[in-house]
């Protein structure tokens, strides 16, 4: 499926829930967000119907996210069913990792290809401050379990000034002995005006090079996303940078997003899109749904503009937990 700028859209991120068992300071307020009622969230049957239609339009790779995808009951069955859909090549999840240890066997049997685990600190006390919850040991266990089982494992760390910028090199060090990718995400002011929190990619690279020596940029891609990868000398794994704030990778954007409420979102930063849930529930045929998807994708914005955020139109104001990251 091509958009109007000729970009090939083959990657769909599906948020399966807006609920979460953590309360990360940059993502959710302490008291949580007003939960979307169950009947407004896409059922697994509706998700599977849409996955079939998206696959027929050329979507090959699917990532499940949230909220926290592993808090939704029966998620293992959904992963296994998506994995069996003709045309779908990879299924992955983005998770905070806390529930992986208890669900590990079931997850392994789904055929899951890859797991991104979010971890912003390796200091247990700081973990509690950032996530406002317990669970640090479970996340570390999750990383080791996934890595040891051959599931492609990445860590997502949001780099934030005054929060964790003093330990970014130590976090990168997790890839020294483990075959994982530790990726640093520039903090994005989604729905907020706190740009100053962002640690630019170049600063993160310097902090890591100061401890581990020169970093070699790799040409290889390790997934469907816009991350750039580097290998410090002697590392088993790699270090990645996702720099939505200081670099534009929009010209090669290959993705669209489906929110838990079934809204097809065309760009992380904009609220433009179409409610596929309303179309399905109005009794549309598969052909009509496919047409609605193609029409929306044709309107995918050219690029995001986080650095010129205020004053721009149609800006997304929902918290990241609603959008799925
Ligand atoms: N609960 C899962 C998790 O934490 O991985 C999936 C949902 S979470 C919204 C997806 C990703 O978005 C996480 O890696 C999280 O760190 C990232 N994220 C959330 N808010 C962000 C922000 N303001 N800037 C950059 N990344 C953010
Ligand atoms: Fe939950 Fe993920 Fe948001 Fe943290 S980043 S509050 S784990 S949805």
Coordinates of C-alpha atoms and ligand atoms in Angstrom, one line a residue:
X1 CA 0.0 0.0 0.0
X2 CA 1.5 3.4 -1.0
X3 CA 0.7 6.8 0.4
X4 CA 0.6 9.9 -1.7
X5 CA 4.3 10.5 -1.2
X6 CA 5.2 7.1 -2.6
X7 CA 6.0 5.6 0.8
X8 CA 5.3 1.8 1.1
X9 CA 3.2 1.2 4.1
X10 CA 3.8 -2.4 5.3
X11 CA 3.9 -2.0 9.1
X12 CA 0.9 -1.7 11.4
X13 CA 1.1 -1.0 15.2
X14 CA -2.0 -2.1 17.0
X15 CA -2.7 -0.8 20.5
X16 CA -4.8 -3.5 22.2
X17 CA -5.6 -1.7 25.4
X18 CA -5.3 1.8 27.0
X19 CA -4.8 0.2 30.4
X20 CA -1.4 -0.3 32.1
X21 CA 0.0 -1.7 35.3
X22 CA 2.7 1.0 35.5
X23 CA 2.3 4.8 35.6
X24 CA 5.5 6.1 33.9
X25 CA 5.8 9.8 34.6
X26 CA 6.2 10.8 31.0
X27 CA 3.2 8.7 29.8
X28 CA 0.4 8.5 32.3
X29 CA -0.8 10.6 35.2
X30 CA -0.4 9.0 38.7
X31 CA -4.1 8.4 39.0
X32 CA -4.2 6.7 35.5
X33 CA -6.4 7.9 32.7
X34 CA -10.2 7.5 32.5
X35 CA -10.3 3.9 31.0
X36 CA -12.0 3.5 27.7
X37 CA -15.1 1.3 28.3
X38 CA -14.7 -2.3 27.1
X39 CA -17.4 -2.0 24.5
X40 CA -15.6 0.9 22.9
X41 CA -12.4 -1.2 22.5
X42 CA -12.0 -3.4 19.4
X43 CA -12.8 -7.0 20.2
X44 CA -10.2 -9.7 19.2
X45 CA -12.7 -10.7 16.4
X46 CA -12.7 -7.2 15.1
X47 CA -8.9 -6.9 15.3
X48 CA -8.5 -10.2 13.4
X49 CA -10.9 -9.1 10.7
X50 CA -8.9 -5.9 10.3
X51 CA -5.6 -7.7 10.3
X52 CA -6.8 -9.9 7.4
X53 CA -7.9 -6.8 5.5
X54 CA -4.6 -4.9 6.2
X55 CA -2.6 -8.0 5.2
X56 CA -4.5 -8.1 1.9
X57 CA -3.5 -4.5 1.4
X58 CA 0.2 -5.2 1.9
X59 CA 0.8 -5.0 5.6
X60 CA 3.5 -7.5 6.5
X61 CA 4.6 -6.7 10.0
X62 CA 2.5 -6.1 13.0
X63 CA 3.4 -4.8 16.5
X64 CA 1.1 -5.0 19.5
X65 CA 1.4 -2.2 22.0
X66 CA -0.8 -0.3 24.4
X67 CA -1.1 0.8 27.3
X68 CA 0.4 -2.5 28.4
X69 CA -0.5 -5.2 25.8
X70 CA 0.2 -8.1 28.3
X71 CA -2.6 -6.9 30.7
X72 CA -5.2 -7.7 28.1
X73 CA -6.6 -11.2 28.7
X74 CA -5.9 -13.8 26.0
X75 CA -3.2 -11.8 24.3
X76 CA -1.3 -15.0 23.6
X77 CA -4.2 -16.3 21.4
X78 CA -4.3 -13.0 19.5
X79 CA -0.6 -13.1 18.8
X80 CA -0.8 -16.7 17.6
X81 CA -3.8 -15.9 15.4
X82 CA -2.1 -12.9 13.8
X83 CA 1.0 -15.0 13.2
X84 CA -1.1 -17.5 11.2
X85 CA -2.6 -14.8 9.0
X86 CA -1.5 -15.2 5.4
X87 CA 0.7 -12.3 4.3
X88 CA 1.8 -11.4 7.9
X89 CA 5.6 -12.1 8.2
X90 CA 6.4 -10.9 11.7
X91 CA 4.5 -10.2 14.9
X92 CA 6.2 -8.4 17.8
X93 CA 5.2 -6.6 21.0
X94 CA 6.2 -3.5 22.9
X95 CA 5.8 -4.1 26.6
X96 CA 7.0 -2.9 29.9
X97 CA 8.1 -6.5 30.5
X98 CA 6.7 -6.9 34.0
X99 CA 4.3 -9.6 33.0
X100 CA 6.6 -11.5 30.7
X101 CA 8.0 -13.9 33.4
X102 CA 4.5 -15.3 34.2
X103 CA 3.4 -15.5 30.6
X104 CA 6.7 -16.5 29.1
X105 CA 5.9 -20.1 28.2
X106 CA 2.6 -19.2 26.6
X107 CA 4.2 -16.3 24.7
X108 CA 7.0 -18.5 23.4
X109 CA 4.5 -20.9 21.9
X110 CA 2.7 -18.2 19.9
X111 CA 5.6 -17.9 17.4
X112 CA 6.2 -14.3 18.5
X113 CA 9.2 -12.9 16.6
X114 CA 10.4 -10.0 18.6
X115 CA 9.9 -8.2 21.9
X116 CA 10.7 -4.6 22.8
X117 CA 11.0 -4.1 26.5
X118 CA 10.9 -0.6 28.0
X119 CA 13.4 0.1 30.7
X120 CA 14.5 3.7 31.5
X121 CA 16.8 2.9 34.5
X122 CA 18.9 0.1 36.0
X123 CA 18.5 1.6 39.4
X124 CA 15.7 -0.2 41.3
X125 CA 14.8 2.9 43.4
X126 CA 14.7 5.1 40.3
X127 CA 12.6 2.5 38.6
X128 CA 10.0 3.0 41.3
X129 CA 10.2 6.8 40.9
X130 CA 9.8 6.7 37.1
X131 CA 7.1 4.0 36.9
X132 CA 5.5 4.8 40.2
X133 CA 5.2 1.0 40.7
X134 CA 7.2 -2.1 41.6
X135 CA 8.5 -4.5 39.0
X136 CA 12.2 -3.8 38.3
X137 CA 13.3 -7.4 39.0
X138 CA 10.6 -8.8 36.8
X139 CA 11.8 -6.6 33.9
X140 CA 15.4 -7.7 34.3
X141 CA 14.2 -11.4 34.4
X142 CA 12.1 -10.8 31.3
X143 CA 15.1 -9.4 29.3
X144 CA 17.2 -12.5 30.2
X145 CA 14.3 -14.9 29.4
X146 CA 13.6 -13.4 26.0
X147 CA 17.3 -13.1 25.1
X148 CA 18.0 -16.7 26.2
X149 CA 15.1 -18.1 24.1
X150 CA 16.2 -16.6 20.8
X151 CA 13.3 -14.1 20.6
X152 CA 14.8 -10.9 19.1
X153 CA 15.0 -8.6 22.1
X154 CA 15.4 -4.9 22.3
X155 CA 15.3 -2.5 25.2
X156 CA 13.6 0.9 24.7
X157 CA 15.0 3.6 27.0
X158 CA 13.5 7.1 26.9
X159 CA 16.4 9.5 27.6
X160 CA 15.4 12.4 29.8
X161 CA 17.4 15.3 31.1
X162 CA 17.5 15.4 34.9
X163 CA 15.8 12.0 35.1
X164 CA 18.2 9.3 33.8
X165 CA 20.8 11.1 31.7
X166 CA 23.4 10.3 34.4
X167 CA 23.1 6.5 33.7
X168 CA 22.6 6.2 29.9
X169 CA 26.1 4.7 29.4
X170 CA 25.4 2.1 32.1
X171 CA 22.1 1.2 30.5
X172 CA 23.8 0.8 27.1
X173 CA 26.2 -1.6 29.0
X174 CA 23.4 -4.1 29.2
X175 CA 24.3 -5.0 25.6
X176 CA 27.9 -5.7 26.5
X177 CA 27.2 -9.3 27.4
X178 CA 23.7 -9.9 26.1
X179 CA 22.7 -10.3 22.5
X180 CA 20.2 -7.5 22.6
X181 CA 19.7 -4.0 21.1
X182 CA 19.6 -1.2 23.7
X183 CA 17.8 1.7 22.0
X184 CA 17.6 5.2 23.3
X185 CA 14.5 7.2 22.4
X186 CA 14.6 11.0 22.4
X187 CA 11.9 12.1 24.7
X188 CA 8.9 13.5 22.7
X189 CA 6.7 16.2 24.1
X190 CA 3.4 14.5 23.0
X191 CA 0.6 16.6 24.4
X192 CA 3.1 18.6 26.5
X193 CA 5.3 21.6 26.2
X194 CA 8.5 20.2 27.8
X195 CA 11.1 20.1 25.0
X196 CA 13.9 20.8 27.4
X197 CA 13.7 17.2 28.8
X198 CA 14.9 15.8 25.5
X199 CA 18.5 14.5 25.4
X200 CA 19.6 14.8 21.7
X201 CA 21.1 11.7 20.0
X202 CA 24.5 13.3 19.7
X203 CA 24.7 13.9 23.4
X204 CA 23.7 10.3 24.2
X205 CA 26.3 8.9 21.7
X206 CA 29.0 11.1 23.5
X207 CA 28.0 9.8 26.9
X208 CA 28.3 6.2 25.7
X209 CA 31.6 6.8 23.8
X210 CA 33.1 8.4 26.9
X211 CA 32.7 5.1 28.8
X212 CA 33.0 2.4 26.0
X213 CA 35.2 4.1 23.4
X214 CA 34.4 4.9 19.8
X215 CA 31.0 3.6 18.4
X216 CA 30.9 2.1 14.9
X217 CA 27.7 2.9 13.0
X218 CA 26.2 -0.2 11.4
X219 CA 24.4 -0.4 8.0
X220 CA 22.2 -3.3 9.1
X221 CA 18.6 -2.8 10.1
X222 CA 17.3 -4.8 13.1
X223 CA 13.5 -4.4 12.6
X224 CA 10.9 -2.2 10.9
X225 CA 11.6 1.0 12.6
X226 CA 13.7 4.2 12.1
X227 CA 16.5 3.3 14.6
X228 CA 20.2 3.7 13.7
X229 CA 22.5 1.1 15.3
X230 CA 26.1 1.3 16.6
X231 CA 28.4 -1.3 18.0
X232 CA 30.8 -0.4 20.7
X233 CA 34.1 -2.3 20.7
X234 CA 33.7 -5.7 22.4
X235 CA 29.9 -5.6 22.7
X236 CA 27.9 -8.8 22.0
X237 CA 24.8 -6.7 21.3
X238 CA 24.2 -3.3 19.8
X239 CA 23.1 0.2 20.8
X240 CA 20.4 2.1 18.9
X241 CA 19.1 5.6 18.6
X242 CA 15.6 6.7 17.8
X243 CA 15.8 10.4 17.2
X244 CA 12.3 11.7 16.4
X245 CA 13.2 15.1 17.7
X246 CA 16.6 15.9 16.2
X247 CA 16.5 13.9 12.9
X248 CA 13.6 13.4 10.5
X249 CA 13.1 9.9 9.3
X250 CA 9.6 10.7 7.9
X251 CA 10.6 10.3 4.3
X252 CA 11.1 6.5 4.9
X253 CA 8.1 6.1 7.3
X254 CA 6.4 2.8 6.6
X255 CA 3.8 2.6 9.4
X256 CA 0.3 3.4 10.5
X257 CA -1.3 2.9 13.9
X258 CA -4.6 1.4 15.1
X259 CA -5.7 2.7 18.5
X260 CA -7.5 0.5 21.0
X261 CA -10.7 2.2 20.0
X262 CA -10.1 1.2 16.3
X263 CA -9.0 4.6 15.1
X264 CA -6.6 4.3 12.2
X265 CA -3.9 6.9 13.0
X266 CA -1.6 8.1 10.2
X267 CA 1.2 9.8 12.1
X268 CA 2.2 9.7 15.8
X269 CA 1.9 13.5 16.1
X270 CA -1.4 14.2 14.3
X271 CA -4.9 13.2 15.3
X272 CA -5.8 12.7 11.6
X273 CA -7.3 9.4 10.6
X274 CA -10.5 7.4 10.4
X275 CA -12.5 5.3 12.9
X276 CA -12.5 1.7 11.4
X277 CA -14.5 0.6 14.5
X278 CA -17.4 2.8 13.4
X279 CA -17.1 1.6 9.9
X280 CA -17.1 -2.1 11.0
X281 CA -19.9 -1.6 13.4
X282 CA -22.0 0.1 10.8
X283 CA -22.0 -3.3 8.9
X284 CA -19.4 -2.5 6.2
X285 CA -18.1 -5.2 3.9
X286 CA -14.4 -6.1 3.8
X287 CA -14.1 -4.2 0.4
X288 CA -15.7 -1.1 2.0
X289 CA -13.3 -1.3 4.9
X290 CA -10.3 -1.8 2.6
X291 CA -11.4 1.3 0.6
X292 CA -11.6 3.4 3.8
X293 CA -8.1 2.3 4.8
X294 CA -6.7 3.1 1.4
X295 CA -8.4 6.5 1.4
X296 CA -7.0 7.3 4.8
X297 CA -3.5 6.1 4.0
X298 CA -3.5 8.4 0.9
X299 CA -3.8 11.3 3.4
X300 CA -0.9 10.3 5.6
X301 CA 0.9 13.6 6.5
X302 CA 4.3 14.2 4.9
X303 CA 6.2 14.6 8.2
X304 CA 6.0 15.2 11.9
X305 CA 7.1 18.6 13.2
X306 CA 7.8 18.2 16.9
X307 CA 10.2 21.0 16.9
X308 CA 7.7 23.5 15.5
X309 CA 4.9 22.0 17.6
X310 CA 2.8 24.9 18.8
X311 CA 0.6 26.7 16.3
X312 CA 0.5 23.6 14.1
X313 CA -3.0 22.2 13.3
X314 CA -4.6 18.8 14.0
X315 CA -2.0 18.1 16.8
X316 CA -2.4 14.9 18.8
X317 CA -3.2 15.7 22.5
X318 CA -3.8 12.2 23.8
X319 CA -1.3 10.7 26.2
X320 CA 1.2 8.1 24.7
X321 CA -0.6 5.3 26.6
X322 CA -3.7 6.0 24.3
X323 CA -1.6 6.2 21.1
X324 CA 0.7 3.2 21.7
X325 CA 4.0 4.9 21.2
Ligands
LIG1 N1 3.5 -0.3 27.9 C1 4.3 -0.6 26.8 C2 5.8 -0.1 27.1 O1 5.9 0.7 28.0 O2 6.7 -0.5 26.3 C3 3.9 -0.2 25.5 C4 3.3 1.2 25.3 S1 4.4 2.5 25.6 C5 3.3 3.9 25.3 C6 5.4 2.4 24.1 C7 6.7 3.1 24.1 O3 6.5 4.5 24.1 C8 7.5 2.9 25.3 O4 8.8 2.4 24.9 C9 7.6 4.2 26.0 O5 8.9 4.3 26.7 C10 7.5 5.1 24.9 N2 7.1 6.5 25.2 C11 6.0 6.8 26.0 N3 5.9 8.2 26.1 C12 7.0 8.7 25.5 C13 7.4 10.0 25.2 N4 6.8 11.1 25.7 N5 8.5 10.2 24.4 C14 9.2 9.1 23.9 N6 8.8 7.8 24.1 C15 7.7 7.6 24.9
LIG2 FE1 2.5 2.0 30.8 FE2 4.2 1.8 28.8 FE3 3.0 4.1 29.4 FE4 4.8 3.1 31.1 S1 5.2 3.8 28.9 S2 2.8 4.0 31.7 S3 4.5 1.0 30.9 S4 2.0 2.4 28.7

